[in-house]
Coordinates of C-alpha atoms in Angstrom, one line a residue:
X11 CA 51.5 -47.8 132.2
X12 CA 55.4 -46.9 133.1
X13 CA 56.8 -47.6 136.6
X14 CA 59.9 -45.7 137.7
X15 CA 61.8 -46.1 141.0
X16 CA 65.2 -46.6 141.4
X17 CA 64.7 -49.4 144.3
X18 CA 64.6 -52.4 143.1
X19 CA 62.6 -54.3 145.4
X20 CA 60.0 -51.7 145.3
X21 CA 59.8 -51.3 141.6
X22 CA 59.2 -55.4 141.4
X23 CA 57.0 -55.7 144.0
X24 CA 54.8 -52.8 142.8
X25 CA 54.5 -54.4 139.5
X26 CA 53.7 -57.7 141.2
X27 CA 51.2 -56.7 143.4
X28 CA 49.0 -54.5 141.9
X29 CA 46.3 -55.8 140.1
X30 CA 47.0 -54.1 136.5
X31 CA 44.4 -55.8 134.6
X32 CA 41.3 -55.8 136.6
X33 CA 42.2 -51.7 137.1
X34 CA 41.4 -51.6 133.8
X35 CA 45.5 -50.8 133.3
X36 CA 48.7 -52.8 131.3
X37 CA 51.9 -52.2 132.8
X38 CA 54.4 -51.6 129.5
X39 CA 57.7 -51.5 131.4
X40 CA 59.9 -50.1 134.0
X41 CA 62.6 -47.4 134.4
X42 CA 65.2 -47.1 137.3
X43 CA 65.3 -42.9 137.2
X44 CA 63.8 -40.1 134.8
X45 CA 66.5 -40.5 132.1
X46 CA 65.8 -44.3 131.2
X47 CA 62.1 -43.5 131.2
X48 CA 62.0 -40.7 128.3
X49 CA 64.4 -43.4 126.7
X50 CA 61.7 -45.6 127.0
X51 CA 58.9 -43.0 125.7
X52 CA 61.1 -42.6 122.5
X53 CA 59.5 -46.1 121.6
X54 CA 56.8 -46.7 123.2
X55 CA 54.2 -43.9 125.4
X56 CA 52.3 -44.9 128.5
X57 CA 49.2 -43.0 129.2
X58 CA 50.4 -42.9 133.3
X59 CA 53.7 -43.0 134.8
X60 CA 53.9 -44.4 138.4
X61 CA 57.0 -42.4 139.6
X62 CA 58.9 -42.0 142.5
X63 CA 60.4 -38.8 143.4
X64 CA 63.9 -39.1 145.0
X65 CA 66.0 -40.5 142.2
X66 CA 69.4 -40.4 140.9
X67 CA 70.2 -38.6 137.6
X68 CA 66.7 -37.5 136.8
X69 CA 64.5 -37.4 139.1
X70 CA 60.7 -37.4 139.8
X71 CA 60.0 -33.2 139.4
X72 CA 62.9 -33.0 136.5
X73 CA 60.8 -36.1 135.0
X74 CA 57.6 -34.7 135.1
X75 CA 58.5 -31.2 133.7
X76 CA 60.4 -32.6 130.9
X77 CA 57.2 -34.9 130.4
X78 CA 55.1 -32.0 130.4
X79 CA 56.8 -30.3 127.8
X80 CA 57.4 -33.7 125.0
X81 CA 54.0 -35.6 125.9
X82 CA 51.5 -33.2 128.0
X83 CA 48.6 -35.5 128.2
X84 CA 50.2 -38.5 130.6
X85 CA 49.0 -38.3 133.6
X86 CA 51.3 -39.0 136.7
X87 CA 50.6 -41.0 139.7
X88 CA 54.3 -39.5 141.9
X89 CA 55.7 -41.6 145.3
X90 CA 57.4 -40.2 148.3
X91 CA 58.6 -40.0 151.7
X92 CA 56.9 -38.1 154.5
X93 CA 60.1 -36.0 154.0
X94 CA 59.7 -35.1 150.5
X95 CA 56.2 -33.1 151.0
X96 CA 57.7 -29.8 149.6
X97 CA 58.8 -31.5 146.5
X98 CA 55.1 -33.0 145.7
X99 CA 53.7 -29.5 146.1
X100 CA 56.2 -28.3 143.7
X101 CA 55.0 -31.4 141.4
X102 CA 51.4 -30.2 141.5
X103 CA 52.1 -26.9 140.1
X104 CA 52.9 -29.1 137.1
X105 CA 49.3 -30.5 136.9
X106 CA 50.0 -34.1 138.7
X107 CA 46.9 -35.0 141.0
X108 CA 47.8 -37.6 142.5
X109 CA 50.7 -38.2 145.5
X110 CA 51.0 -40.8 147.5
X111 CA 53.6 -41.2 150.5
X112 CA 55.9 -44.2 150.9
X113 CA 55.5 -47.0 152.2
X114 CA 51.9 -47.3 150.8
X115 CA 50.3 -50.7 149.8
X116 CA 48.6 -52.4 146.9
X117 CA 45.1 -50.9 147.5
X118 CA 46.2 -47.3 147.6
X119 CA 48.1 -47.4 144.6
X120 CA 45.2 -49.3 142.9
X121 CA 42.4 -46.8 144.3
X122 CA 44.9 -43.8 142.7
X123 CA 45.2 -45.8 139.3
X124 CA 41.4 -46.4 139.0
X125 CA 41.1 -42.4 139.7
X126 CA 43.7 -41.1 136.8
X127 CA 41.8 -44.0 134.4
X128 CA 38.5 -42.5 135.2
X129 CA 40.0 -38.9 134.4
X130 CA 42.0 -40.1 131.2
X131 CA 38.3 -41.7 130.1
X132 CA 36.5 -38.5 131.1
X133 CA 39.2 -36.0 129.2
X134 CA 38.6 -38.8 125.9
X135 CA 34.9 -38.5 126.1
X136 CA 35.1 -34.9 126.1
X137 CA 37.8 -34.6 123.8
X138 CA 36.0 -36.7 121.1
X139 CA 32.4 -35.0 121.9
X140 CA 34.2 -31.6 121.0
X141 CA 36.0 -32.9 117.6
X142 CA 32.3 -34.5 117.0
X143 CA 31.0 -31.2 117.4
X144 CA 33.3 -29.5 115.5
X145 CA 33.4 -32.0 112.6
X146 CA 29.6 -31.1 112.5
X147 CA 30.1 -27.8 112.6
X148 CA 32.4 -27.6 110.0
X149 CA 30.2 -29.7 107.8
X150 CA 27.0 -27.4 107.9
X151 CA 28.9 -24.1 108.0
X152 CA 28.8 -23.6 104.0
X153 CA 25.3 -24.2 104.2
X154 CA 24.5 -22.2 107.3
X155 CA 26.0 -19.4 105.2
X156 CA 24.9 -20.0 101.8
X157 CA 21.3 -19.9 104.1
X158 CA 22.0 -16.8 105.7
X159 CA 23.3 -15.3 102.8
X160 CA 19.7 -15.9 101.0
X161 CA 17.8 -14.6 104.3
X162 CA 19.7 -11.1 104.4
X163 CA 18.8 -10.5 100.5
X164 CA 15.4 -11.8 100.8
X165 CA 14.6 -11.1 104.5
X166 CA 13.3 -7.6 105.7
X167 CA 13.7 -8.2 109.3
X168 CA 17.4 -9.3 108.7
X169 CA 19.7 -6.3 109.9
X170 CA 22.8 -5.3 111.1
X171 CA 22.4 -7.2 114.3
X172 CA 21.8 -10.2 112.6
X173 CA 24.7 -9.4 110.4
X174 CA 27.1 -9.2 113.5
X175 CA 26.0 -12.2 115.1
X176 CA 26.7 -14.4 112.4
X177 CA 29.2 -12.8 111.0
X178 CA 31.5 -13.6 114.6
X179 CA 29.8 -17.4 114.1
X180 CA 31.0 -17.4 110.3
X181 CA 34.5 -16.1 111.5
X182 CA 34.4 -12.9 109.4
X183 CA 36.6 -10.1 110.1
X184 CA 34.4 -7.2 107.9
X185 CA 33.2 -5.2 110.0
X186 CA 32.1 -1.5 108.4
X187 CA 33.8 -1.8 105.1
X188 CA 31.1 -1.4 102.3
X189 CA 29.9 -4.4 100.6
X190 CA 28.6 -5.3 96.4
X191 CA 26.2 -8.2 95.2
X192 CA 27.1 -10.0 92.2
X193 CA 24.6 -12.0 90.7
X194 CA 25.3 -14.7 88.0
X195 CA 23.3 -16.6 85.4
X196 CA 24.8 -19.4 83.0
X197 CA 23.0 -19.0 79.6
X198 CA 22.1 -22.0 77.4
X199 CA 20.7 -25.4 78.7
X200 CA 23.2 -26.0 81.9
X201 CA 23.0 -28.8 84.8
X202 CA 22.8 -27.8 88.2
X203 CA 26.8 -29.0 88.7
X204 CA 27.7 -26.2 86.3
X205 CA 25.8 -23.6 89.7
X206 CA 28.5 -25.5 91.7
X207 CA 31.3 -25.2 89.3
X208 CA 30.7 -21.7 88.7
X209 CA 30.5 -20.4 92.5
X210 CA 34.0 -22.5 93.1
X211 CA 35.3 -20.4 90.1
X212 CA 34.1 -17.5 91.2
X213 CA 35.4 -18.0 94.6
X214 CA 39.1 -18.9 93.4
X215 CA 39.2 -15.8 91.0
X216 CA 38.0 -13.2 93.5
X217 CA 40.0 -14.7 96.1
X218 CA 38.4 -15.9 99.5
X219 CA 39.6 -12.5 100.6
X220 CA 37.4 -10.8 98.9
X221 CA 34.4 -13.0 98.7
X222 CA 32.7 -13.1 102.4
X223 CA 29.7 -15.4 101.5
X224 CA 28.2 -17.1 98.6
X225 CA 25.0 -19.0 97.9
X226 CA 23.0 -20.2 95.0
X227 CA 19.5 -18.6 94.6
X228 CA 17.0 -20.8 92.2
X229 CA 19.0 -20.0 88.7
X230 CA 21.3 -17.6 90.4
X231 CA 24.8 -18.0 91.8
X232 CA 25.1 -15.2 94.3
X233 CA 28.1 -13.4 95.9
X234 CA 28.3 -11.1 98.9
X235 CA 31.8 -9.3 98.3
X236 CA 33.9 -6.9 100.3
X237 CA 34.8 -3.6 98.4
X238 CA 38.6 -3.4 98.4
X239 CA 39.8 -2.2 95.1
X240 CA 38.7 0.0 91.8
X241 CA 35.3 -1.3 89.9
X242 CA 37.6 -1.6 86.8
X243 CA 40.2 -4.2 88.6
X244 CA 37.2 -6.2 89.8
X245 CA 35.6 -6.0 85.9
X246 CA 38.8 -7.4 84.8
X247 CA 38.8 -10.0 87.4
X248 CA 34.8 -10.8 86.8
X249 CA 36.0 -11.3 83.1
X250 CA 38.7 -13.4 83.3
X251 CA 36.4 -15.9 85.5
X252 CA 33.9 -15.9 82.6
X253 CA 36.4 -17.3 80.2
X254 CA 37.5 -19.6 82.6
X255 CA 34.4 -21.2 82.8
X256 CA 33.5 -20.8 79.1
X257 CA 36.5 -22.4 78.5
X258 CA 35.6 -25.8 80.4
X259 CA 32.0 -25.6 80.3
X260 CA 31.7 -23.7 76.5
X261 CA 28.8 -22.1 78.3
X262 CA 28.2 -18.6 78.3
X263 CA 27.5 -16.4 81.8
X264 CA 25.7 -12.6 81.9
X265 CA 26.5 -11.0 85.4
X266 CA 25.4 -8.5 87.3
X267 CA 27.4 -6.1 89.7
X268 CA 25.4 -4.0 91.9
X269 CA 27.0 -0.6 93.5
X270 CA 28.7 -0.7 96.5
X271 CA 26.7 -0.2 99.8
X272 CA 26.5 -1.0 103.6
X273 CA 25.8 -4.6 104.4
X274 CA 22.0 -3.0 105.6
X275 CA 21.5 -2.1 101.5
X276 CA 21.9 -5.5 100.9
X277 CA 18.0 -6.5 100.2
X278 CA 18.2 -3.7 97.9
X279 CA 21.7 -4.5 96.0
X280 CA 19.9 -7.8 95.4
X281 CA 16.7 -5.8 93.9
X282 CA 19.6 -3.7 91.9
X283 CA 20.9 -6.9 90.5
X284 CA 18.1 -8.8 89.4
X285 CA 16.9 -5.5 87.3
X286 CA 20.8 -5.6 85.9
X287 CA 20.2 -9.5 84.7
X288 CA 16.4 -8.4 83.3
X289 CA 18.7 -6.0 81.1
X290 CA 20.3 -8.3 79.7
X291 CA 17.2 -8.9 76.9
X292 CA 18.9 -5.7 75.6
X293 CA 22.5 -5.8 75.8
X294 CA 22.5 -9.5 75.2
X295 CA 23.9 -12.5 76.8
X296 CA 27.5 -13.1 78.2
X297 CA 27.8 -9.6 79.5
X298 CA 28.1 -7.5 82.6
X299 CA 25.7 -5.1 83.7
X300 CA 25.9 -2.2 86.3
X301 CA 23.1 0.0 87.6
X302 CA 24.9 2.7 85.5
X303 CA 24.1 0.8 82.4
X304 CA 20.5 0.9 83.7
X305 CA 20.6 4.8 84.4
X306 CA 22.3 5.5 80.7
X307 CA 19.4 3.6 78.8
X308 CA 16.6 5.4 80.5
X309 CA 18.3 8.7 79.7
X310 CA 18.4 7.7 76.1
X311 CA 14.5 6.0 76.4
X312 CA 12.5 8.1 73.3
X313 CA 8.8 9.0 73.9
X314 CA 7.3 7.1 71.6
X315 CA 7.8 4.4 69.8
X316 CA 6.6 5.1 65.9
X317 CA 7.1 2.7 62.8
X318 CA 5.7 2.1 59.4
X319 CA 6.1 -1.4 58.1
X320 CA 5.0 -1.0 54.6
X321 CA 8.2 -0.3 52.9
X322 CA 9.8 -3.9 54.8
X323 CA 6.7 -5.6 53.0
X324 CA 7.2 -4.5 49.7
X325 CA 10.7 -5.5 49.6
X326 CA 9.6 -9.0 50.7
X327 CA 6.9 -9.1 48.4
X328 CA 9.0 -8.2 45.6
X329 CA 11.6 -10.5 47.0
X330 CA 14.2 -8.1 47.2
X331 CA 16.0 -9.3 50.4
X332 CA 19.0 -7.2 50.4
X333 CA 16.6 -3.8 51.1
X334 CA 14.6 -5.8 52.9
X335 CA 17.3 -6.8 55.4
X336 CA 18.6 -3.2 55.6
X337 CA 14.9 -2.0 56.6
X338 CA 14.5 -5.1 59.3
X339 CA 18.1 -3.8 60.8
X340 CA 16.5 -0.7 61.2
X341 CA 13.0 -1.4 62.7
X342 CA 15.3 -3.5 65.4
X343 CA 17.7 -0.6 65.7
X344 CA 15.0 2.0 66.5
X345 CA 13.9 -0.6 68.9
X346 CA 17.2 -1.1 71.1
X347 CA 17.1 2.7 71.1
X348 CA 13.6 2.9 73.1
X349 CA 15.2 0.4 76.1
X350 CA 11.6 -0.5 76.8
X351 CA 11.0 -3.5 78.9
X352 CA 10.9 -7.3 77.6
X353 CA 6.9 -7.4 77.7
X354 CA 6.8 -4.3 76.0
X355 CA 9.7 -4.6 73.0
X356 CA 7.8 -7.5 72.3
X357 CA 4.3 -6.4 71.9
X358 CA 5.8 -4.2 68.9
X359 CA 7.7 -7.0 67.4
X360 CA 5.4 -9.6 67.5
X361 CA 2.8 -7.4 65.0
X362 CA 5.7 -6.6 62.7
X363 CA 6.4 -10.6 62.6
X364 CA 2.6 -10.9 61.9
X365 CA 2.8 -8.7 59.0
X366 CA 6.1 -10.3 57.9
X367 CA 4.3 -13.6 57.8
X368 CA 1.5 -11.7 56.1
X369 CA 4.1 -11.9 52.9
X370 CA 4.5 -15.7 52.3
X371 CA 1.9 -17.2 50.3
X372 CA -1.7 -18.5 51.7
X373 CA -0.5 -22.3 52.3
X374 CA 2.9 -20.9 54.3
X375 CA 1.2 -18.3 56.5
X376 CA -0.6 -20.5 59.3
X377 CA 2.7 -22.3 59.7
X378 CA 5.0 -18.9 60.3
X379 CA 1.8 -17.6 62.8
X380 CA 2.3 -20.6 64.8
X381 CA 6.0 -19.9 65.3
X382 CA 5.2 -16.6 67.8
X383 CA 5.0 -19.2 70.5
X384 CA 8.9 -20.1 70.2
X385 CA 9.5 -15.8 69.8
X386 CA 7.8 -15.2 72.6
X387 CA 10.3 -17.7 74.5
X388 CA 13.3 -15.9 73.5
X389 CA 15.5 -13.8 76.2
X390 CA 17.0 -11.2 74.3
X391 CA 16.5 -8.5 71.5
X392 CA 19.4 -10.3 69.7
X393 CA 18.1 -13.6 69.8
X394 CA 14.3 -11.9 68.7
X395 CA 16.2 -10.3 65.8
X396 CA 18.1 -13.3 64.5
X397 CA 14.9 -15.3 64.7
X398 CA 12.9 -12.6 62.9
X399 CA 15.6 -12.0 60.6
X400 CA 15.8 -15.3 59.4
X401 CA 11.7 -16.4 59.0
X402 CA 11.6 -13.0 56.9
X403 CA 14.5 -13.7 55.0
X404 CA 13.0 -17.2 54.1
X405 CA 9.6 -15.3 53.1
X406 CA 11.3 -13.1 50.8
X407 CA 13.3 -15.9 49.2
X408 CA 10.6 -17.7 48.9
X409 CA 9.0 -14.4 46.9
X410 CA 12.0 -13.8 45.0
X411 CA 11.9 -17.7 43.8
X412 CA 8.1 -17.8 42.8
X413 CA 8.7 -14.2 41.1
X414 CA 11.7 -15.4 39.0
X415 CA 9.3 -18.1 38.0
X416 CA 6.9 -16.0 36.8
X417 CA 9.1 -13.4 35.5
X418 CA 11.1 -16.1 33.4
X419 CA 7.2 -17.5 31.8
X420 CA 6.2 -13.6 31.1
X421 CA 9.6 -13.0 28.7
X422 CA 9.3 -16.5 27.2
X423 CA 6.2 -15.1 25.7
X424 CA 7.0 -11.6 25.0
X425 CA 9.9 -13.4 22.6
X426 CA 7.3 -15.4 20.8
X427 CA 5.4 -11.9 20.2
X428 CA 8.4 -10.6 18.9
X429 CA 9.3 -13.6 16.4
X430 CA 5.4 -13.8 15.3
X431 CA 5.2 -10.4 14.7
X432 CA 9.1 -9.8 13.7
X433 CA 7.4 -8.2 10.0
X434 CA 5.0 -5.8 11.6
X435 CA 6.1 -2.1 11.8
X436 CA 3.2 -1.7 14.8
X437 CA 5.7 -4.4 16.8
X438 CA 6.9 -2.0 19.5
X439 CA 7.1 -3.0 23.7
X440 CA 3.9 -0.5 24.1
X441 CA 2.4 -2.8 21.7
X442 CA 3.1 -6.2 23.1
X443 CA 2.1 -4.6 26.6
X444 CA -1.2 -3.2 25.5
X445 CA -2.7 -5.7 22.9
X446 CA -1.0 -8.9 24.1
X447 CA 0.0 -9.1 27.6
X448 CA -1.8 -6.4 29.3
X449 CA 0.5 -5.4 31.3
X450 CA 2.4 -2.1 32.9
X451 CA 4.9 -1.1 29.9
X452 CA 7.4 0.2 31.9
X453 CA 7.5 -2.7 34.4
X454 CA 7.7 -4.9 31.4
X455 CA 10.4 -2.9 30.0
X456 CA 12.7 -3.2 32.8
X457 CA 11.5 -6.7 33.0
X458 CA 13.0 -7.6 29.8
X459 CA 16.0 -6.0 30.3
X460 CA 16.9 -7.7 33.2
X461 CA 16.0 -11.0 32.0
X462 CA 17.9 -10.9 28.2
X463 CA 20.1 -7.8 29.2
X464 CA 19.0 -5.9 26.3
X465 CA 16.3 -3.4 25.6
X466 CA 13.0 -4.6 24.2
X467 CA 13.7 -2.0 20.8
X468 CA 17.6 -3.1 20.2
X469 CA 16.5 -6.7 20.8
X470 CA 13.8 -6.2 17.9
X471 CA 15.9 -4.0 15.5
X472 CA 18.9 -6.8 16.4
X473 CA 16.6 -9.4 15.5
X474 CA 15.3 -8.0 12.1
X475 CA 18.6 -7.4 10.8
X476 CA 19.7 -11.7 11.7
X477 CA 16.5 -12.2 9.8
X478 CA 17.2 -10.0 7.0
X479 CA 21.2 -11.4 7.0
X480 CA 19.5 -14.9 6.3
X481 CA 17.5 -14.3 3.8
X482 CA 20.1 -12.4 1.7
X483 CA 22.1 -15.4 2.3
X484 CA 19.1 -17.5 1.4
X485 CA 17.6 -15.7 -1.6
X486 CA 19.7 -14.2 -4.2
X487 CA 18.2 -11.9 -6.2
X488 CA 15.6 -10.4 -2.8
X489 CA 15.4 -6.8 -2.8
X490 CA 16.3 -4.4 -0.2
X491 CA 12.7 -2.8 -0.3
X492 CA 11.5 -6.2 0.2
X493 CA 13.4 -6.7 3.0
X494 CA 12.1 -3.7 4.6
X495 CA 8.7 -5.3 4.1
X496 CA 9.3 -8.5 5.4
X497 CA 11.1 -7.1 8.8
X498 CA 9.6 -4.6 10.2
X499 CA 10.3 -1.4 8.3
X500 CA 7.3 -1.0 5.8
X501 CA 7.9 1.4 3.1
X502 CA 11.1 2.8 4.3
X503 CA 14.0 1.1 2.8
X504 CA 16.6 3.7 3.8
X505 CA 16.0 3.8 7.3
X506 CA 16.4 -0.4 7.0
X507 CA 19.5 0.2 5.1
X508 CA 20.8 2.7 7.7
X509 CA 20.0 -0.2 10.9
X510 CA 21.4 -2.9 9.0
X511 CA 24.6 -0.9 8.4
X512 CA 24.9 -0.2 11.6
X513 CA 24.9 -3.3 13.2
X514 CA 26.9 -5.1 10.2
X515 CA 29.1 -2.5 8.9
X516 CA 27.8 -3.6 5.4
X517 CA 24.7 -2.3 3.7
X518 CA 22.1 -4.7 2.2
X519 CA 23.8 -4.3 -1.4
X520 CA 27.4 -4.6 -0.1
X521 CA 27.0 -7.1 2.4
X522 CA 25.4 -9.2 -0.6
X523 CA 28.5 -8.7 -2.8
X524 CA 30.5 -9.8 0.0
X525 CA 29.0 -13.6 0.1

């Protein structure tokens, strides 16, 4: 509370007789004319002025405008003479209320004071009920338009109505100006912060220009958009967001654009996207789908769906894994080709993993049967085909081990033939295949190449001639008819002589004159 008057006597006994305290009031101090009371608002401000009118070098009217201008909520209570009427009109047209004439007493000014108090009160009460409101307001508006947002895509009776309502509540300017969905799904095992993390990327890439409302839909982080530049500068802007966030969060995010429609297509944007995101099995995670993407695959969708797995099991029976991969690649090839839906690609792959699983041994195959369970969890052909890829390519190691096994056991005893039976001119690999092993001659054949490197017939003629080398070294005066004899060429010593020569550059006779 300020007092001004430039009377002395009148400014004390004012201040003396008026019952400050119990009007709920504090007088603060006292001015003598308009110029020492703004001096005295540079320190300190009075919620009411008592002022008279008449004063010399600022007066009342000068006081209260200049008032008005630095500090507009004080209120004034202004004091004048009968005289002086004209000047408190002109004071009212600066909002002061209250105008008392001179002289008045102690019970007027008090009655005036306890008026301006109740109106100061009143104006607080309000004042603070509106920033209550508003605080409140300002609190639930992201989730009245996250809601809204989830009502218009999943909402028939939404429609443009509803749309212009709360669009003027949500303070949005778009009026006409055609719209696009964007739906987004972080891959991999993700808390629900990273939903919140992602939609404030998202928001800050885009630009709050751009993105008109946002909301979070079960899995989904979804965004209602305003079309205002090419689909190739908004790809570009989608992708930069998706590193940004795989960069912090080293989690990976498939999105989904829908094309661009009035804000009345928005139920069936949201449709559009959610078809985009189930394409993602094919195309994999971490990417971004259009309806066009849609539209090109079921242009390129075959008839049928045709494949022979017989070849793939041979090569993993055999345990050939390097054919084998090349024929998997193509069964999952000819599969992405078809485009068919999730529940469909997998009822073909799920019999070829049965028949995969078919090639491990007895005590193996309940345990690769049991893992359909985890392929029927998978999300995408790439994920199916890496999980495939690998169980197969365990089978057919597996094979190739327990083969090379075998293998290695089959040619340790064709070599023990060979040295038992090193004098016999019948010793040949039809021989050994027929009489001994009982076994395919050609397989064996190649089976013994690729085990010693050499053919079954060198390998024996290469072996005769050692033997024959050691027992001229051995026995001195031996024969080279009897070494025909003893190694495999019966009663034909020049053909023994001719072999012998050829693999030592010496005949019999000269390589014994050589020792």
């Amino acid at each position: 509370m300020l007092l001004v008057d430039d009377e002395r006597i009148i400014l004390e006994g004012i201040s003396q007789i008026v019952p400050w305290t119990s009007s709920g009031a504090e007088l603060i101090g006292t001015a003598r004319n308009g110029l020492e009371a703004l001096t005295f608002m540079e320190e300190q401000q009075p919620d009411i002025i008592i002022s008279d009118i008449k004063m010399p070098g600022m007066d009342g009217l000068q006081l209260v405008e200049r008032v008005k201008e630095l500090y507009p909520q004080i209120a004034f209570i202004l004091l004048s003479g009968f005289s002086e009427f004209d000047y408190a009109r002109t004071a009212m047209t600066y909002g002061v209320k209250h105008y008392l004439l001179k002289p008045c007493n102690e019970t007027k000014i008090t009655e005036a004071l306890t008026e301006v108090i109740e109106e100061l009160q009143s104006q607080l009460t309000q004042h603070q009920f509106v920033q209550t409101i508003q605080s409140e307001l300002t609190r639930v508006l992201p989730h009245a338009k996250a809601q809204f947002l989830k009502e218009l895509v999943t909402n028939k009776t939404y429609g443009k109505r509803d749309w212009d309502t709360y669009r003027r509540m949500f303070h949005i300017s778009h009026e006409t100006l055609p719209i696009r969905l964007i739906l987004m799904q972080v891959e991999g095992m993700f808390e629900y912060e990273h939903i919140f993390a992602l939609t404030n990327i998202a928001e800050e890439k885009l630009g709050e220009e751009i993105v008109l409302l946002s909301t979070t839909i079960g899995r989904h982080v979804l965004l209602l958009i305003q079309e205002t530049e090419q689909q190739e500068q908004l790809f570009s802007r989608l992708s930069g967001m998706k590193c940004t966030f795989t960069d912090f969060y080293k989690l990976e995010t498939t999105i989904a654009v829908s094309g661009a429609g009035e804000i009345t297509d928005a139920r069936k944007m949201y449709r559009e996207t959610l078809e985009c995101l189930n394409f993602r099995f094919h195309v994999g995670e971490g990417a971004i789908i259009t309806p066009q993407d849609l539209s090109t695959a079921a242009a390129a969708r075959l008839s049928s769906f045709d494949y022979d797995e017989e070849q793939l099991g041979m090569e993993l029976k055999a345990g050939n894994w390097e054919a084998a991969s090349e024929e998997l690649g193509r069964f999952f090839q000819l599969l992405a080709d078809q485009r068919m839906d999730t529940v469909l690609t997998k009822s073909y792959v799920i019999p070829l993993f049965v028949s995969i699983a078919r090639q491990s041994t007895p005590e193996r195959l309940n345990d690769y049967l049991q893992m359909l369970a985890r392929l029927d969890e998978l999300e995408t052909l790439k994920a199916i085909e890496a999980f495939v890829s690998q169980a197969a390519k365990d089978i057919c190691e597996a094979n190739f081990d327990s083969f090379s096994s075998k293998q290695s056991t089959v040619i340790k005893k064709m070599i023990e033939v060979i040295a038992s039976n090193i004098a016999d001119p019948a010793l040949s690999l039809n021989w050994v295949a027929n009489e001994i092993l009982y076994m395919n001659a050609d397989y064996l054949g190649k089976l013994f190449k690729k085990e010693t490197g050499e053919r079954f017939s060198a390998y024996v003629m290469k072996l005769r001639v050692e033997k024959a080398m050691e027992e001229i070294v051995r026995t001195e005066d031996v024969r080279v008819f009897e070494l025909a004899e003893r190694f495999g060429f019966g009663d034909n010593p020049q053909y023994f002589s001719q072999v012998f020569k050829k693999h030592t550059g010496y005949t019999p006779s000269d390589y014994k004159r050589s020792l």
